[in-house]
Short mmCIF file of C-alpha atoms in Angstrom, two decimals:
data_model
loop_
_atom_site.label_atom_id
_atom_site.label_comp_id
_atom_site.label_asym_id
_atom_site.label_seq_id
_atom_site.Cartn_x
_atom_site.Cartn_y
_atom_site.Cartn_z
CA UNK A 1 -25.95 16.08 -35.82
CA UNK A 2 -28.51 16.11 -32.99
CA UNK A 3 -28.39 12.31 -32.79
CA UNK A 4 -24.62 12.39 -32.42
CA UNK A 5 -24.81 14.99 -29.63
CA UNK A 6 -27.21 12.90 -27.55
CA UNK A 7 -24.75 10.00 -27.63
CA UNK A 8 -21.93 12.00 -26.11
CA UNK A 9 -21.91 13.53 -22.66
CA UNK A 10 -19.52 15.05 -20.18
CA UNK A 11 -19.68 14.62 -16.43
CA UNK A 12 -17.41 14.62 -13.42
CA UNK A 13 -16.87 11.28 -11.77
CA UNK A 14 -15.02 9.23 -9.20
CA UNK A 15 -13.19 6.16 -10.54
CA UNK A 16 -14.41 3.21 -8.48
CA UNK A 17 -12.85 0.20 -10.18
CA UNK A 18 -10.67 -0.85 -13.14
CA UNK A 19 -10.84 -4.25 -14.78
CA UNK A 20 -8.63 -5.56 -17.55
CA UNK A 21 -10.27 -6.06 -20.92
CA UNK A 22 -8.61 -7.73 -23.90
CA UNK A 23 -5.03 -6.88 -24.82
CA UNK A 24 -4.69 -3.32 -23.61
CA UNK A 25 -8.12 -1.95 -22.63
CA UNK A 26 -9.84 -1.56 -19.29
CA UNK A 27 -13.45 -1.42 -18.16
CA UNK A 28 -13.69 1.53 -15.81
CA UNK A 29 -16.50 1.76 -13.28
CA UNK A 30 -17.25 5.44 -12.71
CA UNK A 31 -19.55 7.05 -10.18
CA UNK A 32 -20.69 10.15 -12.01
CA UNK A 33 -22.39 13.23 -10.60
CA UNK A 34 -25.35 13.31 -13.00
CA UNK A 35 -25.51 9.80 -14.50
CA UNK A 36 -24.93 7.61 -11.44
CA UNK A 37 -22.76 4.53 -11.81
CA UNK A 38 -21.48 4.02 -15.35
CA UNK A 39 -19.23 1.31 -16.80
CA UNK A 40 -17.20 2.38 -19.80
CA UNK A 41 -14.32 1.04 -21.86
CA UNK A 42 -11.06 2.95 -21.82
CA UNK A 43 -9.23 1.88 -24.93
CA UNK A 44 -5.49 1.28 -24.90
CA UNK A 45 -4.99 2.60 -21.34
CA UNK A 46 -2.74 -0.29 -20.32
CA UNK A 47 -0.17 0.71 -22.94
CA UNK A 48 2.71 2.80 -21.63
CA UNK A 49 1.99 5.28 -24.43
CA UNK A 50 -1.61 5.87 -23.27
CA UNK A 51 -2.49 9.55 -23.11
CA UNK A 52 -4.97 9.25 -20.24
CA UNK A 53 -4.37 5.89 -18.56
CA UNK A 54 -2.87 7.50 -15.46
CA UNK A 55 -5.96 9.65 -14.93
CA UNK A 56 -8.24 6.62 -14.83
CA UNK A 57 -6.63 4.91 -11.87
CA UNK A 58 -8.95 4.04 -8.96
CA UNK A 59 -10.16 6.76 -6.55
CA UNK A 60 -9.44 9.68 -8.90
CA UNK A 61 -11.89 12.59 -9.30
CA UNK A 62 -12.00 13.24 -13.02
CA UNK A 63 -13.81 15.22 -15.69
CA UNK A 64 -14.75 12.66 -18.30
CA UNK A 65 -16.32 12.62 -21.75
CA UNK A 66 -18.28 9.45 -22.50
CA UNK A 67 -19.61 8.16 -25.80
CA UNK A 68 -22.67 5.97 -25.34
CA UNK A 69 -22.41 2.55 -26.94
CA UNK A 70 -24.91 -0.22 -27.53
CA UNK A 71 -23.51 -2.43 -24.75
CA UNK A 72 -20.65 -0.60 -23.05
CA UNK A 73 -19.91 3.10 -23.19
CA UNK A 74 -16.49 4.33 -24.33
CA UNK A 75 -14.37 6.95 -22.60
CA UNK A 76 -13.34 9.63 -25.08
CA UNK A 77 -11.39 12.16 -23.00
CA UNK A 78 -10.38 12.52 -19.36
CA UNK A 79 -9.02 15.40 -17.33
CA UNK A 80 -7.89 14.91 -13.75
CA UNK A 81 -9.59 17.17 -11.16
CA UNK A 82 -8.06 15.64 -8.04
CA UNK A 83 -6.28 12.32 -8.41
CA UNK A 84 -6.49 10.99 -4.86
CA UNK A 85 -5.03 7.61 -5.80
CA UNK A 86 -1.47 8.89 -5.86
CA UNK A 87 -1.79 9.89 -2.18
CA UNK A 88 -3.22 6.52 -1.15
CA UNK A 89 -0.49 4.44 -2.75
CA UNK A 90 2.03 5.89 -0.32
CA UNK A 91 -0.12 4.93 2.67
CA UNK A 92 -1.21 1.29 2.65
CA UNK A 93 -3.91 1.54 5.40
CA UNK A 94 -5.55 4.47 3.55
CA UNK A 95 -5.40 2.52 0.28
CA UNK A 96 -7.36 -0.34 1.86
CA UNK A 97 -9.89 2.12 3.37
CA UNK A 98 -10.34 3.83 -0.02
CA UNK A 99 -10.95 0.42 -1.60
CA UNK A 100 -13.72 -0.28 0.92
CA UNK A 101 -15.30 3.13 0.19
CA UNK A 102 -15.23 2.45 -3.56
CA UNK A 103 -16.71 -1.04 -3.18
CA UNK A 104 -19.49 0.27 -0.90
CA UNK A 105 -20.37 3.03 -3.38
CA UNK A 106 -20.56 0.42 -6.12
CA UNK A 107 -22.80 -1.87 -4.08
CA UNK A 108 -25.10 0.96 -3.03
CA UNK A 109 -25.74 1.91 -6.66
CA UNK A 110 -27.08 -1.40 -7.99
CA UNK A 111 -28.74 0.16 -11.02
CA UNK A 112 -26.44 1.64 -13.66
CA UNK A 113 -27.07 5.19 -14.86
CA UNK A 114 -29.44 6.02 -12.02
CA UNK A 115 -28.29 9.34 -10.53
CA UNK A 116 -27.42 9.27 -6.80
CA UNK A 117 -26.12 12.78 -6.17
CA UNK A 118 -26.05 12.65 -2.34
CA UNK A 119 -24.10 9.40 -2.32
CA UNK A 120 -21.80 10.74 -5.03
CA UNK A 121 -21.00 13.84 -2.97
CA UNK A 122 -20.55 11.73 0.16
CA UNK A 123 -18.14 9.38 -1.68
CA UNK A 124 -16.16 12.27 -3.10
CA UNK A 125 -16.03 13.95 0.33
CA UNK A 126 -14.90 10.73 2.01
CA UNK A 127 -12.06 10.20 -0.48
CA UNK A 128 -11.04 13.84 -0.11
CA UNK A 129 -11.03 13.53 3.71
CA UNK A 130 -9.07 10.29 3.48
CA UNK A 131 -6.50 11.90 1.19
CA UNK A 132 -6.32 14.98 3.43
CA UNK A 133 -5.15 12.84 6.33
CA UNK A 134 -6.72 15.02 9.05
CA UNK A 135 -8.49 12.06 10.64
CA UNK A 136 -7.63 8.38 11.04
CA UNK A 137 -8.42 6.46 7.85
CA UNK A 138 -10.62 3.91 9.63
CA UNK A 139 -12.70 6.70 11.22
CA UNK A 140 -13.27 8.28 7.80
CA UNK A 141 -14.27 4.87 6.43
CA UNK A 142 -16.70 4.09 9.26
CA UNK A 143 -18.21 7.58 9.09
CA UNK A 144 -18.72 7.08 5.34
CA UNK A 145 -20.31 3.67 5.84
CA UNK A 146 -22.72 4.97 8.50
CA UNK A 147 -23.80 7.96 6.42
CA UNK A 148 -24.05 5.91 3.23
CA UNK A 149 -26.32 3.46 5.05
CA UNK A 150 -28.40 6.47 6.10
CA UNK A 151 -28.80 7.49 2.45
CA UNK A 152 -29.74 3.91 1.57
CA UNK A 153 -32.46 4.06 4.24
CA UNK A 154 -31.06 1.62 6.78
CA UNK A 155 -28.82 3.58 9.09
CA UNK A 156 -28.46 1.84 12.47
CA UNK A 157 -30.71 3.30 15.19
CA UNK A 158 -28.38 4.88 17.76
CA UNK A 159 -30.55 7.36 19.68
CA UNK A 160 -33.76 5.33 19.98
CA UNK A 161 -34.79 1.69 20.17
CA UNK A 162 -34.76 0.20 16.67
CA UNK A 163 -37.87 -1.87 17.44
CA UNK A 164 -40.25 0.25 19.58
CA UNK A 165 -38.74 3.71 19.02
CA UNK A 166 -38.23 4.54 22.71
CA UNK A 167 -35.81 7.46 22.87
CA UNK A 168 -32.47 7.14 24.61
CA UNK A 169 -29.05 5.55 24.16
CA UNK A 170 -29.82 1.89 24.78
CA UNK A 171 -26.98 -0.48 25.70
CA UNK A 172 -27.81 -3.50 23.53
CA UNK A 173 -27.11 -3.54 19.77
CA UNK A 174 -28.73 -5.98 17.41
CA UNK A 175 -27.83 -6.02 13.72
CA UNK A 176 -30.97 -7.92 12.60
CA UNK A 177 -33.17 -5.58 14.67
CA UNK A 178 -31.57 -2.51 13.05
CA UNK A 179 -29.38 -0.97 15.77
CA UNK A 180 -29.68 -0.22 19.49
CA UNK A 181 -32.53 -1.94 21.26
CA UNK A 182 -34.17 -1.29 24.65
CA UNK A 183 -34.20 -4.03 27.35
CA UNK A 184 -37.82 -4.95 26.49
CA UNK A 185 -37.13 -5.42 22.77
CA UNK A 186 -33.64 -6.93 23.04
CA UNK A 187 -33.53 -10.14 20.97
CA UNK A 188 -31.38 -13.12 22.02
CA UNK A 189 -27.78 -12.78 20.82
CA UNK A 190 -27.76 -8.96 20.88
CA UNK A 191 -24.30 -7.45 21.43
CA UNK A 192 -23.51 -5.23 24.42
CA UNK A 193 -20.91 -2.77 23.15
CA UNK A 194 -19.15 -0.34 25.49
CA UNK A 195 -20.95 3.03 25.88
CA UNK A 196 -17.89 4.71 24.32
CA UNK A 197 -18.40 2.59 21.19
CA UNK A 198 -21.99 3.77 20.77
CA UNK A 199 -20.89 7.37 21.45
CA UNK A 200 -18.27 7.01 18.72
CA UNK A 201 -20.77 5.55 16.24
CA UNK A 202 -23.18 8.44 16.90
CA UNK A 203 -20.34 10.95 16.47
CA UNK A 204 -19.28 9.33 13.18
CA UNK A 205 -22.85 9.31 11.88
CA UNK A 206 -23.28 12.99 12.75
CA UNK A 207 -19.81 14.08 11.70
CA UNK A 208 -18.74 15.12 15.22
CA UNK A 209 -14.99 14.78 14.60
CA UNK A 210 -13.99 16.24 17.98
CA UNK A 211 -15.51 13.22 19.74
CA UNK A 212 -14.42 10.77 17.03
CA UNK A 213 -10.77 11.89 17.03
CA UNK A 214 -10.63 11.62 20.83
CA UNK A 215 -11.92 8.01 20.86
CA UNK A 216 -9.66 5.17 22.01
CA UNK A 217 -8.49 2.17 20.00
CA UNK A 218 -10.85 -0.37 21.58
CA UNK A 219 -13.94 1.78 20.85
CA UNK A 220 -12.80 2.25 17.24
CA UNK A 221 -12.27 -1.47 16.77
CA UNK A 222 -15.65 -2.40 18.28
CA UNK A 223 -17.46 0.31 16.29
CA UNK A 224 -15.83 -0.89 13.05
CA UNK A 225 -17.03 -4.43 13.73
CA UNK A 226 -20.62 -3.30 14.36
CA UNK A 227 -20.68 -0.97 11.34
CA UNK A 228 -19.30 -3.70 9.05
CA UNK A 229 -21.77 -6.27 10.37
CA UNK A 230 -24.70 -3.86 9.97
CA UNK A 231 -23.67 -2.91 6.41
CA UNK A 232 -23.14 -6.47 5.22
CA UNK A 233 -26.39 -7.70 6.82
CA UNK A 234 -28.38 -5.16 4.85
CA UNK A 235 -26.39 -5.60 1.64
CA UNK A 236 -27.03 -9.36 1.98
CA UNK A 237 -23.49 -9.93 0.69
CA UNK A 238 -20.06 -9.61 2.23
CA UNK A 239 -17.82 -6.81 0.97
CA UNK A 240 -14.56 -8.28 -0.30
CA UNK A 241 -12.45 -5.30 0.68
CA UNK A 242 -13.66 -4.88 4.30
CA UNK A 243 -11.70 -7.81 5.81
CA UNK A 244 -8.57 -6.44 4.10
CA UNK A 245 -8.81 -2.95 5.61
CA UNK A 246 -5.58 -2.34 7.54
CA UNK A 247 -6.66 -1.03 10.95
CA UNK A 248 -3.17 -1.00 12.46
CA UNK B 1 -25.54 -24.79 -33.28
CA UNK B 2 -23.34 -27.35 -34.98
CA UNK B 3 -23.25 -31.04 -34.28
CA UNK B 4 -20.82 -33.13 -32.28
CA UNK B 5 -17.07 -32.50 -32.38
CA UNK B 6 -17.12 -29.09 -34.07
CA UNK B 7 -19.59 -27.68 -31.52
CA UNK B 8 -17.53 -29.19 -28.66
CA UNK B 9 -14.44 -27.44 -30.04
CA UNK B 10 -16.31 -24.11 -30.39
CA UNK B 11 -17.57 -24.44 -26.80
CA UNK B 12 -14.10 -25.20 -25.45
CA UNK B 13 -12.45 -22.36 -27.41
CA UNK B 14 -15.19 -19.99 -26.26
CA UNK B 15 -14.12 -20.57 -22.64
CA UNK B 16 -10.67 -19.11 -23.31
CA UNK B 17 -10.05 -15.51 -22.14
CA UNK B 18 -10.70 -12.92 -24.84
CA UNK B 19 -12.32 -15.43 -27.20
CA UNK B 20 -15.98 -14.75 -27.93
CA UNK B 21 -18.44 -17.05 -29.71
CA UNK B 22 -17.64 -15.64 -33.18
CA UNK B 23 -13.87 -15.92 -32.68
CA UNK B 24 -14.31 -19.46 -31.33
CA UNK B 25 -16.25 -20.39 -34.45
CA UNK B 26 -13.61 -18.85 -36.71
CA UNK B 27 -10.74 -20.68 -34.97
CA UNK B 28 -12.69 -23.97 -35.01
CA UNK B 29 -13.23 -23.76 -38.77
CA UNK B 30 -9.60 -22.79 -39.26
CA UNK B 31 -8.59 -25.94 -37.34
CA UNK B 32 -11.00 -27.97 -39.47
CA UNK B 33 -9.42 -26.78 -42.71
CA UNK B 34 -5.80 -26.87 -41.45
CA UNK B 35 -3.20 -29.48 -42.26
CA UNK B 36 -3.64 -32.54 -39.94
CA UNK B 37 0.06 -32.36 -38.97
CA UNK B 38 -0.33 -28.74 -37.80
CA UNK B 39 -3.39 -29.65 -35.73
CA UNK B 40 -1.56 -32.58 -34.12
CA UNK B 41 1.34 -30.29 -33.25
CA UNK B 42 -1.06 -27.79 -31.64
CA UNK B 43 -2.80 -30.53 -29.65
CA UNK B 44 0.55 -31.95 -28.51
CA UNK B 45 1.75 -28.48 -27.46
CA UNK B 46 -1.41 -27.95 -25.41
CA UNK B 47 -0.99 -31.29 -23.67
CA UNK B 48 2.73 -30.81 -23.10
CA UNK B 49 2.31 -27.37 -21.50
CA UNK B 50 -0.10 -28.80 -18.95
CA UNK B 51 2.03 -31.86 -18.23
CA UNK B 52 5.47 -30.25 -18.07
CA UNK B 53 5.09 -26.65 -16.97
CA UNK B 54 4.90 -25.88 -13.25
CA UNK B 55 5.96 -23.09 -10.93
CA UNK B 56 9.60 -22.79 -9.84
CA UNK B 57 9.79 -23.72 -6.17
CA UNK B 58 12.15 -20.79 -5.46
CA UNK B 59 10.88 -17.81 -7.44
CA UNK B 60 7.45 -19.05 -8.69
CA UNK B 61 8.28 -18.27 -12.31
CA UNK B 62 7.06 -20.85 -14.84
CA UNK B 63 9.52 -23.76 -15.15
CA UNK B 64 9.81 -27.22 -16.64
CA UNK B 65 11.72 -28.62 -13.67
CA UNK B 66 11.75 -27.94 -9.94
CA UNK B 67 13.68 -24.70 -10.51
CA UNK B 68 13.41 -22.30 -13.43
CA UNK B 69 16.25 -21.51 -15.85
CA UNK B 70 17.14 -18.29 -14.01
CA UNK B 71 17.26 -19.83 -10.53
CA UNK B 72 19.49 -22.65 -11.87
CA UNK B 73 21.91 -20.25 -13.60
CA UNK B 74 25.06 -19.90 -11.40
CA UNK B 75 26.09 -16.71 -13.29
CA UNK B 76 23.10 -14.77 -11.91
CA UNK B 77 23.88 -12.73 -8.80
CA UNK B 78 21.97 -13.74 -5.69
CA UNK B 79 22.31 -10.45 -3.82
CA UNK B 80 19.78 -8.54 -5.96
CA UNK B 81 16.19 -9.74 -6.10
CA UNK B 82 13.58 -8.27 -8.41
CA UNK B 83 9.93 -8.62 -7.35
CA UNK B 84 7.37 -8.80 -10.16
CA UNK B 85 3.66 -9.52 -10.32
CA UNK B 86 3.50 -12.13 -13.10
CA UNK B 87 5.84 -14.50 -15.00
CA UNK B 88 5.33 -12.37 -18.13
CA UNK B 89 6.97 -9.46 -16.29
CA UNK B 90 10.11 -11.60 -15.90
CA UNK B 91 10.19 -12.02 -19.68
CA UNK B 92 9.76 -8.25 -20.20
CA UNK B 93 12.68 -7.45 -17.87
CA UNK B 94 14.86 -10.20 -19.34
CA UNK B 95 14.35 -8.65 -22.80
CA UNK B 96 16.13 -5.50 -21.57
CA UNK B 97 19.32 -7.47 -20.86
CA UNK B 98 20.02 -5.00 -18.01
CA UNK B 99 19.32 -7.18 -15.01
CA UNK B 100 21.59 -10.03 -13.88
CA UNK B 101 20.00 -10.79 -10.50
CA UNK B 102 17.20 -13.15 -9.62
CA UNK B 103 13.40 -12.79 -9.47
CA UNK B 104 10.45 -13.39 -7.20
CA UNK B 105 6.99 -13.67 -8.77
CA UNK B 106 4.21 -12.58 -6.41
CA UNK B 107 1.33 -13.95 -8.49
CA UNK B 108 -0.55 -10.63 -8.66
CA UNK B 109 -0.93 -7.39 -6.72
CA UNK B 110 -2.84 -6.44 -3.58
CA UNK B 111 -6.33 -5.48 -4.74
CA UNK B 112 -8.92 -5.30 -1.93
CA UNK B 113 -11.69 -4.61 -4.47
CA UNK B 114 -11.08 -8.08 -5.92
CA UNK B 115 -10.58 -9.61 -2.48
CA UNK B 116 -6.83 -10.08 -3.02
CA UNK B 117 -4.86 -9.34 0.13
CA UNK B 118 -1.22 -9.95 1.13
CA UNK B 119 -2.05 -13.53 2.20
CA UNK B 120 -3.18 -14.37 -1.34
CA UNK B 121 0.22 -13.48 -2.80
CA UNK B 122 3.63 -15.14 -2.36
CA UNK B 123 4.77 -12.57 0.17
CA UNK B 124 5.39 -15.11 2.93
CA UNK B 125 7.70 -17.02 0.57
CA UNK B 126 9.50 -13.77 -0.31
CA UNK B 127 10.11 -13.01 3.37
CA UNK B 128 11.49 -16.53 3.81
CA UNK B 129 13.93 -15.96 0.91
CA UNK B 130 15.09 -12.67 2.40
CA UNK B 131 15.57 -14.10 5.90
CA UNK B 132 18.93 -15.80 5.12
CA UNK B 133 20.67 -12.44 4.57
CA UNK B 134 21.97 -13.15 1.03
CA UNK B 135 19.86 -10.46 -0.64
CA UNK B 136 21.28 -6.95 -0.29
CA UNK B 137 18.88 -5.13 -2.62
CA UNK B 138 15.21 -5.71 -3.36
CA UNK B 139 13.92 -4.13 -6.57
CA UNK B 140 10.15 -3.61 -6.57
CA UNK B 141 9.04 -3.99 -10.18
CA UNK B 142 5.28 -4.25 -9.68
CA UNK B 143 3.07 -2.51 -12.26
CA UNK B 144 3.03 1.32 -12.11
CA UNK B 145 -0.70 1.42 -11.35
CA UNK B 146 -2.57 1.92 -8.06
CA UNK B 147 -2.56 -1.78 -7.11
CA UNK B 148 1.09 -2.27 -8.06
CA UNK B 149 2.22 0.88 -6.22
CA UNK B 150 0.24 -0.06 -3.10
CA UNK B 151 1.82 -3.53 -3.17
CA UNK B 152 5.26 -1.94 -3.46
CA UNK B 153 4.47 0.34 -0.48
CA UNK B 154 3.33 -2.65 1.57
CA UNK B 155 6.48 -4.67 0.71
CA UNK B 156 8.77 -1.72 1.47
CA UNK B 157 7.18 -1.42 4.94
CA UNK B 158 7.88 -5.11 5.58
CA UNK B 159 11.39 -5.31 4.16
CA UNK B 160 13.07 -2.02 5.16
CA UNK B 161 13.35 -2.98 8.87
CA UNK B 162 15.40 -6.02 7.75
CA UNK B 163 18.21 -3.71 6.64
CA UNK B 164 17.83 -4.56 2.94
CA UNK B 165 18.02 -1.73 0.39
CA UNK B 166 14.60 -1.38 -1.25
CA UNK B 167 14.37 0.31 -4.67
CA UNK B 168 11.48 0.96 -7.04
CA UNK B 169 11.65 1.03 -10.84
CA UNK B 170 11.76 4.59 -12.15
CA UNK B 171 8.66 6.06 -13.82
CA UNK B 172 8.75 8.70 -16.49
CA UNK B 173 8.52 9.55 -20.15
CA UNK B 174 8.41 6.81 -22.76
CA UNK B 175 11.33 6.78 -25.19
CA UNK B 176 10.33 8.21 -28.57
CA UNK B 177 7.38 10.26 -27.29
CA UNK B 178 6.68 14.00 -27.33
CA UNK B 179 6.78 15.85 -24.00
CA UNK B 180 3.62 17.85 -24.77
CA UNK B 181 1.53 14.66 -24.93
CA UNK B 182 2.64 13.30 -21.56
CA UNK B 183 -0.06 13.25 -18.88
CA UNK B 184 0.50 15.29 -15.72
CA UNK B 185 1.14 12.25 -13.49
CA UNK B 186 3.80 10.71 -15.70
CA UNK B 187 5.43 14.09 -16.26
CA UNK B 188 5.32 14.77 -12.50
CA UNK B 189 7.02 11.44 -11.83
CA UNK B 190 9.63 12.20 -14.47
CA UNK B 191 10.42 15.47 -12.67
CA UNK B 192 10.61 13.73 -9.28
CA UNK B 193 12.99 11.12 -10.68
CA UNK B 194 15.18 13.46 -12.76
CA UNK B 195 18.91 12.73 -12.75
CA UNK B 196 22.11 14.65 -13.25
CA UNK B 197 23.72 14.37 -16.68
#
C-alpha cells in the first residue's frame, strides 16, 4: 500500500504544452508547483467523449493527480483552477504572448522534476496578468522575460555597467556583455537604445506598471527587441514562438 | 538484429508514426508469412499513393488530379466555404452529409510553440479565394482546442472586414452522453450556444 502511495501525487500546475501521442492521447508538459516541469500522458483526451481533455489545454492552471510511470507519468485526474486558455483564444495577440511565456518557462526548466517555485509563481502570475487584460500583452510578456532571466541568474544590467559595475544608467547596451555598458567598457557593435527604452526595461524588470503603461510604441518595440536578443543569447537557442508574437 | 531484407523492412516500418520497434518486427513477420499476392497488392498501393495523390490546387485537399472530387463537383454550392485544418477533417464533415458547400484545407493550426505561424498555413491562398466575392459565408471548422480556436479568431479578424459572414462550428454536449459527466468548459459552451426549441 505504501509503495502505491509513493507512485501517486497531487500538485497544482500550469499546462505549458500539448503534443499528440498515438491515436487519441496527448503528452502534456506541466509546470508544477512542487515537482517542477513534468511530462505526463493524458489518455484519450483527444476523443470528444474525454472527461478532462478540455482542462488540459495550454495555459490552464489546474489541480492534477499524476501516477508515476517507468518512462512517462500518466495523468489520473484533473480539476481546473483557472483555465486562462479560453480567454486567450478570443484575443490573438495575447495567445501569441502566452505561447512565448510557456515556451520560456519550458526552456528555463531544463531538468524535469526539479522544483522551481519562484519561476512557477512568476509564470502563473504572468498568465493571470495576461488574462486579466489590465496591461498590454507585450508589456506583460517582456516583464515576464526580464524577471525570469533574473531568476535564471542573467538579468540584463540596467542600473550599472555590466562589465565594470559603475553605477548609473549607461546609454550603450550590449547583449554579449550582459546589458548596459559604460563608455569605457562599450564593445564594438553595442546598441544605443533611446533613454525611454532603457527606462521602460527597468520599469518592466521592477514591476513599475505606471511607467510601463505610459511608454510609447517605439520604446516598447525597441525594448522587446533587446529583451528577446538578451534572452536568446543566454539560452543559446532561438525561441520558436517569439518571432510569432503579434505586437500590433 | 536480423539480416538483410527483413531487417531493412523492420527499419523502414519503424520510421512510420506510431510504430515502435516491436510493432515493426511484428508487421515485418506478418508480411513474411502473408500470401505473396497480398504483399504485392500492399506494395503497389504504397507506390500508387505516392505517384498519384497530390494536393488539390484549389482547396488543398488530397486529390488524384489537379482538382479534388469536391472542387470538380458542379452540384456543390460555391457561396459557402468550410475551413478545416487537415484533409481528414473534410472526410469527417462529409460523413455527416449535412454540408453541400466547398472546403479549404489550411494544413494545420497556428501554434507558436511549434513555430507554426499564419505564414506556414494556406491562409494567403484562402484570402485569394475569398477576394472574388463568390463566397458569402465562411465556416470555421478548425479543431475545438486552443490552437484551433486561436486560428479561428485570427481568420475571423482577417475575413470580417471583407463583408463575408463568418461562422464557427457549435460546441457542446456529445450525443449519447450524460450531462453530469460533462466538463465545465464543454457544458459552459453548450449553455452559450443554446437554441430555442
